[in-house]
XYZ file of C-alpha atoms in Angstrom:
95
model
C 0.000 0.000 0.000
C 2.381 2.724 1.153
C 5.240 1.408 -1.031
C 2.931 1.615 -4.025
C 1.998 5.227 -3.158
C 5.660 6.208 -2.812
C 6.497 4.542 -6.140
C 3.571 6.303 -7.830
C 4.674 9.641 -6.337
C 8.254 9.161 -7.587
C 6.969 8.239 -11.035
C 4.848 11.401 -11.130
C 7.833 13.541 -10.117
C 9.995 12.003 -12.848
C 7.324 12.501 -15.511
C 6.721 16.109 -14.449
C 10.426 16.937 -14.591
C 10.726 15.484 -18.087
C 7.896 17.682 -19.409
C 7.994 20.158 -22.246
C 10.008 23.319 -21.969
C 8.687 26.620 -23.277
C 10.947 29.019 -25.153
C 9.812 32.534 -26.023
C 11.334 34.866 -28.582
C 10.616 38.443 -29.646
C 10.459 38.995 -33.387
C 10.551 42.020 -35.596
C 7.371 42.623 -37.554
C 7.371 41.613 -41.216
C 10.484 39.460 -41.080
C 11.156 37.920 -44.470
C 10.214 34.349 -45.249
C 12.785 31.810 -43.964
C 14.409 34.388 -41.654
C 16.420 32.929 -38.775
C 14.645 33.130 -35.396
C 16.725 30.943 -33.070
C 18.887 27.864 -32.641
C 16.501 25.830 -30.484
C 18.980 23.008 -29.849
C 21.573 25.464 -28.534
C 19.009 27.332 -26.406
C 17.821 24.071 -24.846
C 21.386 22.848 -24.331
C 20.944 19.689 -26.413
C 22.432 18.451 -29.667
C 20.425 18.607 -32.885
C 20.386 14.795 -32.982
C 18.823 14.727 -29.486
C 16.236 17.238 -30.642
C 15.339 15.010 -33.607
C 15.299 11.866 -31.443
C 12.895 13.574 -29.019
C 10.664 14.529 -31.963
C 10.769 18.255 -31.230
C 8.089 20.260 -32.962
C 6.551 23.719 -33.053
C 3.045 23.890 -31.598
C 0.678 26.603 -32.762
C -2.615 27.646 -31.184
C -4.169 28.385 -34.578
C -4.500 26.274 -37.690
C -1.622 27.982 -39.484
C 2.007 27.147 -38.697
C 3.981 30.399 -38.710
C 7.381 28.858 -37.995
C 9.464 25.969 -39.284
C 11.829 23.881 -37.163
C 14.580 21.941 -38.924
C 15.051 18.942 -36.617
C 18.402 18.046 -38.187
C 19.939 21.413 -37.208
C 17.654 22.745 -34.468
C 17.159 26.021 -36.357
C 13.808 27.799 -36.109
C 12.818 30.034 -39.040
C 9.821 32.142 -40.026
C 7.684 30.159 -42.463
C 6.035 33.237 -43.995
C 6.374 36.984 -43.487
C 4.587 37.977 -40.255
C 2.122 40.878 -40.209
C 1.094 41.937 -36.696
C -2.083 43.675 -37.904
C -3.193 40.442 -39.568
C -2.264 38.196 -36.627
C -3.596 40.426 -33.824
C -5.920 43.017 -35.406
C -7.511 44.226 -32.161
C -4.380 44.503 -30.031
C -1.387 46.835 -29.700
C 0.835 43.930 -28.725
C 0.813 40.471 -30.260
C 1.745 37.234 -28.526
């Protein structure tokens, strides 16, 4: 009983610590297509091969992917030119 609870607790701690990490970057408006944003592998402190093995991906809240991640290099680029007025028409700032 109590051994099982301790084991379950330790498992939960391990799973929580291995969770996703969030990286945030500020971008200039209207960056050109394929512009460099960041080296994700370097920023996370892992090799590009580890990034690919872990199946790293970019997650977007909308239907359109605005960024492209090259899993073989860890480089994040802008997929298309970004227009703040189009992305966030009712807001002064855009996240």
